[in-house]
Short mmCIF file of C-alpha atoms in Angstrom, two decimals:
data_model
loop_
_atom_site.label_atom_id
_atom_site.label_comp_id
_atom_site.label_asym_id
_atom_site.label_seq_id
_atom_site.Cartn_x
_atom_site.Cartn_y
_atom_site.Cartn_z
CA GLN A 1 0.00 0.00 0.00
CA ARG A 2 2.78 2.43 0.91
CA GLU A 3 4.49 1.75 -2.42
CA TRP A 4 1.33 2.60 -4.35
CA ILE A 5 0.87 5.82 -2.39
CA GLU A 6 4.44 6.92 -3.07
CA HIS A 7 4.17 5.96 -6.76
CA ALA A 8 0.91 7.91 -7.12
CA LYS A 9 2.34 10.97 -5.37
CA VAL A 10 5.38 11.17 -7.63
CA PHE A 11 3.41 10.36 -10.76
CA ASP A 12 0.64 12.87 -10.02
CA ALA A 13 3.15 15.69 -9.61
CA THR A 14 4.97 14.75 -12.83
CA TRP A 15 1.72 14.44 -14.74
CA ALA A 16 0.40 17.78 -13.53
CA ASP A 17 3.57 19.43 -14.82
CA LEU A 18 3.31 17.68 -18.21
CA GLU A 19 -0.35 18.61 -18.52
CA LYS A 20 0.30 22.28 -17.78
CA ARG A 21 3.50 22.55 -19.82
CA GLN A 22 2.47 20.69 -22.96
CA LEU A 23 -0.66 18.57 -23.26
CA SER A 24 -3.24 21.25 -22.47
CA LYS A 25 -1.62 23.58 -25.01
CA ILE A 26 -1.63 20.88 -27.70
CA ARG A 27 -5.31 20.13 -27.11
CA ASP A 28 -6.18 23.84 -27.37
CA TRP A 29 -4.14 24.19 -30.58
CA SER A 30 -5.69 21.05 -32.06
CA LYS A 31 -9.23 22.18 -31.30
CA GLU A 32 -8.62 25.47 -33.07
CA ASN A 33 -6.56 24.25 -36.04
CA LEU A 34 -7.38 20.60 -36.75
CA THR A 35 -11.07 21.05 -37.44
CA THR A 36 -11.44 18.23 -40.01
CA ARG A 37 -11.56 15.07 -37.95
CA LYS A 38 -10.79 11.61 -39.31
CA ALA A 39 -11.94 8.26 -37.96
CA THR A 40 -8.44 6.75 -38.11
CA THR A 41 -5.16 8.25 -36.91
CA TYR A 42 -1.95 6.78 -38.36
CA TYR A 43 1.17 7.42 -36.30
CA PHE A 44 4.25 5.67 -37.69
CA PHE A 45 7.62 5.68 -35.90
CA SER A 46 5.57 6.42 -32.80
CA GLY A 47 6.90 3.98 -30.26
CA PRO A 48 4.28 3.85 -27.48
CA ASP A 49 3.51 7.59 -27.68
CA PHE A 50 -0.27 7.51 -27.30
CA LEU A 51 -0.18 10.74 -25.27
CA TYR A 52 0.46 13.00 -28.23
CA ALA A 53 -1.74 11.04 -30.63
CA ASP A 54 -4.60 11.58 -28.19
CA ALA A 55 -3.76 15.24 -27.58
CA PHE A 56 -3.65 16.09 -31.29
CA PHE A 57 -6.45 13.75 -32.46
CA PRO A 58 -8.72 13.11 -29.47
CA SER A 59 -11.78 11.94 -31.39
CA ALA A 60 -10.32 9.16 -33.57
CA ASP A 61 -12.10 5.81 -33.42
CA THR A 62 -8.94 3.90 -34.33
CA TYR A 63 -5.26 4.60 -33.70
CA ILE A 64 -2.63 2.69 -35.69
CA MET A 65 0.83 3.11 -34.21
CA ALA A 66 4.10 1.46 -35.16
CA GLY A 67 7.70 1.28 -34.02
CA LEU A 68 10.56 -1.18 -33.63
CA GLU A 69 10.00 -1.88 -29.95
CA PRO A 70 8.03 -5.07 -29.18
CA PRO A 71 4.74 -4.86 -27.27
CA GLY A 72 5.88 -7.50 -24.78
CA PRO A 73 3.49 -9.48 -22.60
CA VAL A 74 0.32 -8.03 -21.11
CA PRO A 75 1.53 -6.55 -17.78
CA ASP A 76 0.25 -8.02 -14.52
CA LEU A 77 1.29 -6.12 -11.40
CA GLY A 78 -0.49 -8.72 -9.28
CA LYS A 79 2.27 -11.22 -9.97
CA PHE A 80 4.88 -9.17 -8.11
CA SER A 81 5.64 -9.81 -4.47
CA HIS A 82 5.42 -7.04 -1.91
CA ALA A 83 9.21 -6.68 -2.11
CA GLU A 84 9.29 -6.59 -5.93
CA LEU A 85 6.52 -4.05 -6.52
CA PRO A 86 8.44 -0.85 -5.62
CA GLY A 87 11.19 -1.77 -8.09
CA ALA A 88 8.68 -2.53 -10.84
CA LEU A 89 6.98 0.83 -10.35
CA ARG A 90 10.31 2.67 -10.34
CA GLU A 91 11.25 0.94 -13.60
CA LEU A 92 7.95 1.98 -15.16
CA ARG A 93 8.53 5.61 -14.18
CA GLY A 94 12.09 5.35 -15.49
CA SER A 95 10.92 4.13 -18.90
CA LEU A 96 8.70 7.22 -19.13
CA ASN A 97 11.37 9.73 -18.15
CA SER A 98 12.28 10.89 -21.66
CA VAL A 99 8.74 11.53 -22.88
CA LEU A 100 7.73 13.19 -19.61
CA SER A 101 10.83 15.41 -19.67
CA TYR A 102 11.43 16.04 -23.37
CA SER A 103 8.05 15.33 -25.07
CA PHE A 104 9.46 12.44 -27.13
CA PHE A 105 10.89 8.96 -26.69
CA ARG A 106 14.59 8.52 -27.40
CA THR A 107 15.12 5.41 -29.51
CA LYS A 108 18.37 4.33 -27.86
CA SER A 109 16.83 4.66 -24.41
CA MET A 110 13.80 2.65 -25.47
CA ARG A 111 15.91 -0.32 -26.50
CA VAL A 112 17.19 -0.56 -22.95
CA ASP A 113 14.14 0.54 -20.97
CA PHE A 114 11.64 -1.70 -22.76
CA SER A 115 13.74 -4.86 -22.88
CA HIS A 116 15.02 -4.99 -19.29
CA GLY A 117 13.38 -5.08 -15.90
CA ARG A 118 10.13 -6.49 -14.60
CA LEU A 119 7.73 -4.69 -16.95
CA THR A 120 8.97 -5.17 -20.50
CA GLY A 121 7.75 -4.04 -23.89
CA THR A 122 5.64 -1.05 -24.86
CA LEU A 123 2.34 -2.30 -23.42
CA PRO A 124 2.97 -1.06 -19.85
CA VAL A 125 3.63 2.44 -21.22
CA LEU A 126 0.66 2.40 -23.59
CA MET A 127 -1.67 1.23 -20.84
CA THR A 128 -0.30 3.83 -18.42
CA PHE A 129 -0.82 6.61 -20.95
CA LEU A 130 -4.37 5.45 -21.66
CA ALA A 131 -5.21 5.34 -17.96
CA ARG A 132 -3.60 8.70 -17.19
CA SER A 133 -5.52 10.21 -20.14
CA GLY A 134 -8.78 9.22 -18.49
CA LYS A 135 -9.45 6.15 -20.62
CA THR A 136 -10.96 2.85 -19.49
CA ILE A 137 -9.27 -0.26 -20.89
CA TYR A 138 -11.60 -3.14 -21.71
CA ASP A 139 -9.34 -5.63 -23.44
CA VAL A 140 -5.72 -6.13 -24.44
CA SER A 141 -4.79 -8.87 -26.91
CA LEU A 142 -1.66 -9.88 -28.80
CA PHE A 143 -1.43 -10.85 -32.48
CA ASP A 144 0.98 -11.95 -35.17
CA LEU A 145 0.87 -10.17 -38.53
CA GLN A 146 1.24 -12.05 -41.80
CA ALA A 147 2.49 -10.72 -45.13
CA ASP A 148 -1.07 -10.59 -46.50
CA GLY A 149 -2.03 -8.04 -43.81
CA THR A 150 -4.11 -10.38 -41.66
CA LEU A 151 -3.82 -10.61 -37.88
CA HIS A 152 -3.82 -13.92 -36.03
CA PRO A 153 -4.03 -14.41 -32.24
CA GLU A 154 -0.55 -14.92 -30.83
CA ASP A 155 -1.46 -18.28 -29.29
CA GLU A 156 -2.15 -19.73 -32.76
CA LYS A 157 1.63 -19.62 -33.33
CA ILE A 158 1.34 -19.19 -37.09
CA ALA A 159 4.33 -19.76 -39.33
CA ASN A 160 6.04 -16.87 -41.11
CA ALA A 161 4.74 -14.08 -38.90
CA THR A 162 6.20 -10.77 -40.10
CA ALA A 163 5.42 -8.55 -37.08
CA LYS A 164 3.94 -8.49 -33.58
CA ALA A 165 0.87 -6.45 -32.74
CA ALA A 166 -1.13 -5.45 -29.70
CA LYS A 167 -4.79 -4.45 -29.86
CA ILE A 168 -6.30 -2.42 -27.04
CA ILE A 169 -10.02 -1.72 -26.75
CA PHE A 170 -10.74 1.35 -24.64
CA SER A 171 -13.19 4.19 -24.11
CA ASP A 172 -13.19 7.69 -22.69
CA ASN A 173 -15.87 9.35 -20.59
CA THR A 174 -18.41 9.11 -23.43
CA GLY A 175 -18.38 5.32 -23.16
CA LYS A 176 -17.82 4.85 -26.90
CA LYS A 177 -15.42 1.96 -27.47
CA ARG A 178 -12.35 2.72 -29.57
CA THR A 179 -9.32 0.73 -30.73
CA LEU A 180 -5.57 1.22 -30.53
CA TYR A 181 -3.27 -1.02 -32.60
CA TYR A 182 0.43 -1.02 -31.86
CA PHE A 183 2.73 -2.83 -34.32
CA SER A 184 6.32 -3.83 -33.72
CA THR A 185 7.63 -3.81 -37.27
CA ASP A 186 10.43 -2.57 -39.48
CA LEU A 187 9.25 0.59 -41.25
CA SER A 188 12.36 0.99 -43.39
CA ASN A 189 11.88 0.91 -47.16
CA GLY A 190 12.98 -2.72 -47.34
CA GLY A 191 11.19 -3.93 -44.23
CA ILE A 192 7.79 -2.39 -44.83
CA GLU A 193 7.47 -3.99 -48.25
CA ALA A 194 7.47 -7.51 -46.84
CA SER A 195 5.75 -7.07 -43.49
CA GLY A 196 2.10 -6.83 -44.50
CA PHE A 197 1.75 -3.72 -42.36
CA MET A 198 0.68 -1.45 -45.20
CA LYS A 199 -1.81 -4.07 -46.38
CA PHE A 200 -3.30 -4.07 -42.88
CA CYS A 201 -3.50 -0.25 -42.99
CA ASP A 202 -5.23 -0.39 -46.38
#
């Protein structure tokens, strides 16, 4: 309990600063300047940066995000012992340091932060950003992408998967369910041709 209280205290202060310094200003700018709203927001080379996708395009029904970093397993804080939990929460805050301080994720830092520690992959960050943005998460599922653009549940263990994907169903205070897709895939000219990612986007 004490660990959660300390985590919340630090996180609340950091978040209040980010909201005042950047996010509120982006939402105001977006409302005034991005008046033509689209149902789908595409954000390539995003890493797990849902914060800014939501601030710029708050009314999208579907977000399609992509980066090199893997989604990792669905996080479960309940599996940590009382002694392990403080470290896991510190690691989560550490993996968010660059975006909370500089407004963007640093690729080199991500390779370390998201592959080591107790909470690995981009899913813990995506889920944290959704929750801190006032969203309710209903479901998180993992998929493999094939070259033809189709998604298959990860537990099917299909052959020749070209990328990993996470699908998150969530809503905001309106209750309307929306979808976030995060793909771990190579977006270079050579990689994107063979991955099936653009076929999925089509």
